[in-house]
Amino acid sequence: MLLLSAVVLVTSGCGFHLRGTTNVPEELKTITLFSYDPYGPLTREIRDQLKLSDVTVVEPTVSAKKSLPELRIIGATAGQSTASIFQDGKAAEYQKEMTVRAQVLMPGKDIYPISVTVFRSFFDNPLAALAKDAEQDIIDKEMREQAAQQLIRKLLTVHASELTKKDEVNGTPEIISVGKAPAASTVTK
């Protein structure tokens, strides 16, 4: 009993929590996925995160394109900048950054641009070159996973925008009139 309570205290004290999934809105439960790199690691990670969130990814067809929302991955950029340096002026730590740009196209409605940016720091140890490469690969994989999770969460903003727009328009088209048109004048001679 003492051991169990110690484990609970340690895990709650360090911020441990189970990984959850995003509750994707019903209108986005079935989508088509387009990507600039359809077989790349980022697209695979996004597909995995969609599956974890119970979203069905349908192959794009003409009928699906007209009736289903589309998630388009436009591009991703990755870079790094120096965060700190050693006394001899060499880089000691890097700040890695990954930005993913996407769009959600709602059928017969609007296009919603979404973008996520993920940051990670990386300590550059010149004495462990092989371990450094392996660590960079792990960090890149974690950054792709985190970017994919954030991208799926951003689908909730698309749903909220659709609801807001629906409330504003209230399902009826808005008719704007400036007033009565001037009557045509008739001149008699």
Short mmCIF file of C-alpha atoms in Angstrom, two decimals:
data_model
loop_
_atom_site.label_atom_id
_atom_site.label_comp_id
_atom_site.label_asym_id
_atom_site.label_seq_id
_atom_site.Cartn_x
_atom_site.Cartn_y
_atom_site.Cartn_z
CA MET A 1 0.00 0.00 0.00
CA LEU A 2 2.87 2.33 0.83
CA LEU A 3 4.54 1.57 -2.50
CA LEU A 4 1.33 2.29 -4.41
CA SER A 5 0.85 5.64 -2.70
CA ALA A 6 4.50 6.56 -3.40
CA VAL A 7 4.02 5.80 -7.12
CA VAL A 8 0.86 7.93 -7.23
CA LEU A 9 2.60 10.84 -5.52
CA VAL A 10 5.64 10.66 -7.81
CA THR A 11 3.61 10.50 -11.02
CA SER A 12 1.22 13.26 -9.98
CA GLY A 13 4.08 15.47 -8.81
CA CYS A 14 5.95 15.27 -12.12
CA GLY A 15 2.94 16.24 -14.24
CA PHE A 16 2.38 12.80 -15.74
CA HIS A 17 -0.97 12.30 -17.44
CA LEU A 18 -2.35 9.85 -19.96
CA ARG A 19 -2.33 10.92 -23.57
CA GLY A 20 -5.80 11.71 -24.80
CA THR A 21 -7.32 12.25 -28.18
CA THR A 22 -9.09 15.27 -29.60
CA ASN A 23 -12.86 15.21 -29.85
CA VAL A 24 -13.22 16.15 -33.50
CA PRO A 25 -16.60 17.68 -34.45
CA GLU A 26 -19.08 15.40 -36.19
CA GLU A 27 -18.93 17.33 -39.48
CA LEU A 28 -15.19 16.62 -39.66
CA LYS A 29 -15.33 12.91 -38.73
CA THR A 30 -14.94 11.92 -42.40
CA ILE A 31 -12.49 13.93 -44.50
CA THR A 32 -10.18 13.73 -47.46
CA LEU A 33 -6.49 14.43 -46.92
CA PHE A 34 -4.24 16.13 -49.48
CA SER A 35 -0.57 16.76 -48.86
CA TYR A 36 2.39 18.30 -50.64
CA ASP A 37 4.28 15.13 -49.62
CA PRO A 38 1.68 12.31 -49.42
CA TYR A 39 4.11 9.61 -48.26
CA GLY A 40 6.35 11.74 -46.05
CA PRO A 41 6.78 11.30 -42.30
CA LEU A 42 4.69 14.36 -41.43
CA THR A 43 1.72 13.20 -43.52
CA ARG A 44 1.96 9.71 -42.02
CA GLU A 45 1.96 11.23 -38.54
CA ILE A 46 -1.10 13.37 -39.37
CA ARG A 47 -2.92 10.27 -40.68
CA ASP A 48 -2.07 8.42 -37.45
CA GLN A 49 -3.34 11.30 -35.29
CA LEU A 50 -6.55 11.47 -37.33
CA LYS A 51 -7.10 7.74 -36.78
CA LEU A 52 -6.47 8.14 -33.04
CA SER A 53 -9.18 10.83 -33.01
CA ASP A 54 -11.66 8.50 -34.80
CA VAL A 55 -11.56 10.46 -38.05
CA THR A 56 -12.07 8.46 -41.24
CA VAL A 57 -9.75 9.50 -44.08
CA VAL A 58 -11.38 8.86 -47.46
CA GLU A 59 -9.49 8.67 -50.74
CA PRO A 60 -10.21 11.76 -52.84
CA THR A 61 -12.77 11.23 -55.60
CA VAL A 62 -14.93 13.67 -57.52
CA SER A 63 -18.00 12.93 -55.38
CA ALA A 64 -16.00 13.03 -52.13
CA LYS A 65 -14.49 16.35 -53.13
CA LYS A 66 -17.95 17.92 -53.46
CA SER A 67 -19.43 16.50 -50.27
CA LEU A 68 -16.61 15.99 -47.72
CA PRO A 69 -14.34 18.47 -45.95
CA GLU A 70 -10.73 18.47 -47.14
CA LEU A 71 -7.63 18.85 -45.02
CA ARG A 72 -4.83 20.15 -47.21
CA ILE A 73 -1.28 20.12 -45.89
CA ILE A 74 0.30 22.97 -47.84
CA GLY A 75 3.82 22.85 -46.48
CA ALA A 76 6.15 22.50 -43.57
CA THR A 77 9.32 24.36 -42.73
CA ALA A 78 11.95 23.40 -40.22
CA GLY A 79 14.90 25.37 -39.00
CA GLN A 80 17.16 25.97 -36.09
CA SER A 81 18.86 28.92 -34.49
CA THR A 82 21.60 29.17 -31.91
CA ALA A 83 20.26 29.52 -28.39
CA SER A 84 23.54 29.53 -26.45
CA ILE A 85 27.27 29.26 -27.11
CA PHE A 86 30.30 27.76 -25.39
CA GLN A 87 33.13 29.98 -24.12
CA ASP A 88 35.10 29.31 -27.31
CA GLY A 89 32.24 30.72 -29.43
CA LYS A 90 30.87 27.42 -30.77
CA ALA A 91 27.16 26.73 -30.58
CA ALA A 92 26.19 24.88 -27.42
CA GLU A 93 22.42 24.76 -27.76
CA TYR A 94 20.01 25.12 -30.65
CA GLN A 95 16.36 26.14 -30.77
CA LYS A 96 14.61 23.94 -33.35
CA GLU A 97 11.40 25.16 -34.95
CA MET A 98 8.85 23.46 -37.20
CA THR A 99 5.91 25.24 -38.80
CA VAL A 100 3.14 23.35 -40.58
CA ARG A 101 0.67 25.22 -42.80
CA ALA A 102 -2.65 23.69 -43.80
CA GLN A 103 -6.14 24.54 -45.00
CA VAL A 104 -9.54 23.08 -44.27
CA LEU A 105 -11.98 23.36 -47.18
CA MET A 106 -15.59 22.96 -46.14
CA PRO A 107 -17.77 21.81 -49.07
CA GLY A 108 -19.79 24.68 -50.45
CA LYS A 109 -18.50 27.00 -47.75
CA ASP A 110 -15.19 28.65 -46.89
CA ILE A 111 -11.50 27.85 -46.74
CA TYR A 112 -9.95 28.01 -43.28
CA PRO A 113 -6.16 28.42 -43.09
CA ILE A 114 -4.56 26.83 -40.03
CA SER A 115 -0.96 26.83 -38.96
CA VAL A 116 0.98 25.35 -36.06
CA THR A 117 4.51 26.01 -34.84
CA VAL A 118 6.46 23.69 -32.55
CA PHE A 119 9.70 24.56 -30.72
CA ARG A 120 12.29 22.30 -29.10
CA SER A 121 15.75 22.95 -27.72
CA PHE A 122 18.69 20.71 -28.52
CA PHE A 123 22.03 20.58 -26.68
CA ASP A 124 24.94 20.13 -29.11
CA ASN A 125 27.59 17.97 -27.45
CA PRO A 126 30.65 17.87 -29.74
CA LEU A 127 32.07 14.86 -27.85
CA ALA A 128 29.14 12.59 -28.75
CA ALA A 129 28.65 12.98 -32.51
CA LEU A 130 26.82 9.68 -33.08
CA ALA A 131 24.51 10.15 -30.14
CA LYS A 132 23.82 13.71 -31.30
CA ASP A 133 22.50 12.49 -34.68
CA ALA A 134 20.26 9.89 -33.04
CA GLU A 135 18.95 12.48 -30.58
CA GLN A 136 18.17 14.91 -33.43
CA ASP A 137 16.18 12.19 -35.21
CA ILE A 138 14.18 11.52 -32.05
CA ILE A 139 13.53 15.23 -31.53
CA ASP A 140 12.41 15.63 -35.17
CA LYS A 141 9.99 12.71 -34.79
CA GLU A 142 8.58 14.16 -31.55
CA MET A 143 8.18 17.56 -33.22
CA ARG A 144 6.23 16.01 -36.11
CA GLU A 145 4.00 14.17 -33.63
CA GLN A 146 3.37 17.31 -31.59
CA ALA A 147 2.66 19.38 -34.73
CA ALA A 148 0.19 16.75 -35.96
CA GLN A 149 -1.60 16.73 -32.58
CA GLN A 150 -1.88 20.53 -32.59
CA LEU A 151 -3.12 20.51 -36.18
CA ILE A 152 -5.92 18.08 -35.27
CA ARG A 153 -6.84 20.28 -32.29
CA LYS A 154 -7.09 23.27 -34.64
CA LEU A 155 -9.97 21.50 -36.41
CA LEU A 156 -12.05 22.62 -33.43
CA THR A 157 -11.45 26.26 -34.44
CA VAL A 158 -12.84 25.50 -37.90
CA HIS A 159 -15.99 24.08 -36.30
CA ALA A 160 -16.29 27.12 -34.02
CA SER A 161 -15.94 29.46 -37.01
CA GLU A 162 -18.66 27.58 -38.87
CA LEU A 163 -20.99 27.86 -35.87
CA THR A 164 -20.28 31.58 -35.49
CA LYS A 165 -20.92 32.21 -39.16
CA LYS A 166 -24.14 30.17 -39.03
CA ASP A 167 -25.37 32.26 -36.08
CA GLU A 168 -24.54 35.51 -37.88
CA VAL A 169 -26.33 34.59 -41.09
CA ASN A 170 -28.98 32.46 -39.36
CA GLY A 171 -29.43 30.27 -42.41
CA THR A 172 -31.04 32.95 -44.58
CA PRO A 173 -29.33 35.10 -47.15
CA GLU A 174 -28.89 38.71 -46.22
CA ILE A 175 -30.55 41.20 -48.59
CA ILE A 176 -28.97 44.59 -48.70
CA SER A 177 -30.96 47.46 -50.20
CA VAL A 178 -30.02 51.08 -50.43
CA GLY A 179 -33.52 52.34 -50.85
CA LYS A 180 -35.98 52.65 -53.68
CA ALA A 181 -34.66 52.99 -57.16
CA PRO A 182 -35.47 56.38 -58.66
CA ALA A 183 -38.53 56.32 -60.88
CA ALA A 184 -37.90 56.74 -64.56
CA SER A 185 -38.90 60.17 -65.69
CA THR A 186 -41.12 60.49 -68.67
CA VAL A 187 -41.03 63.56 -70.79
CA THR A 188 -44.05 64.39 -72.95
CA LYS A 189 -43.97 66.83 -75.76
#
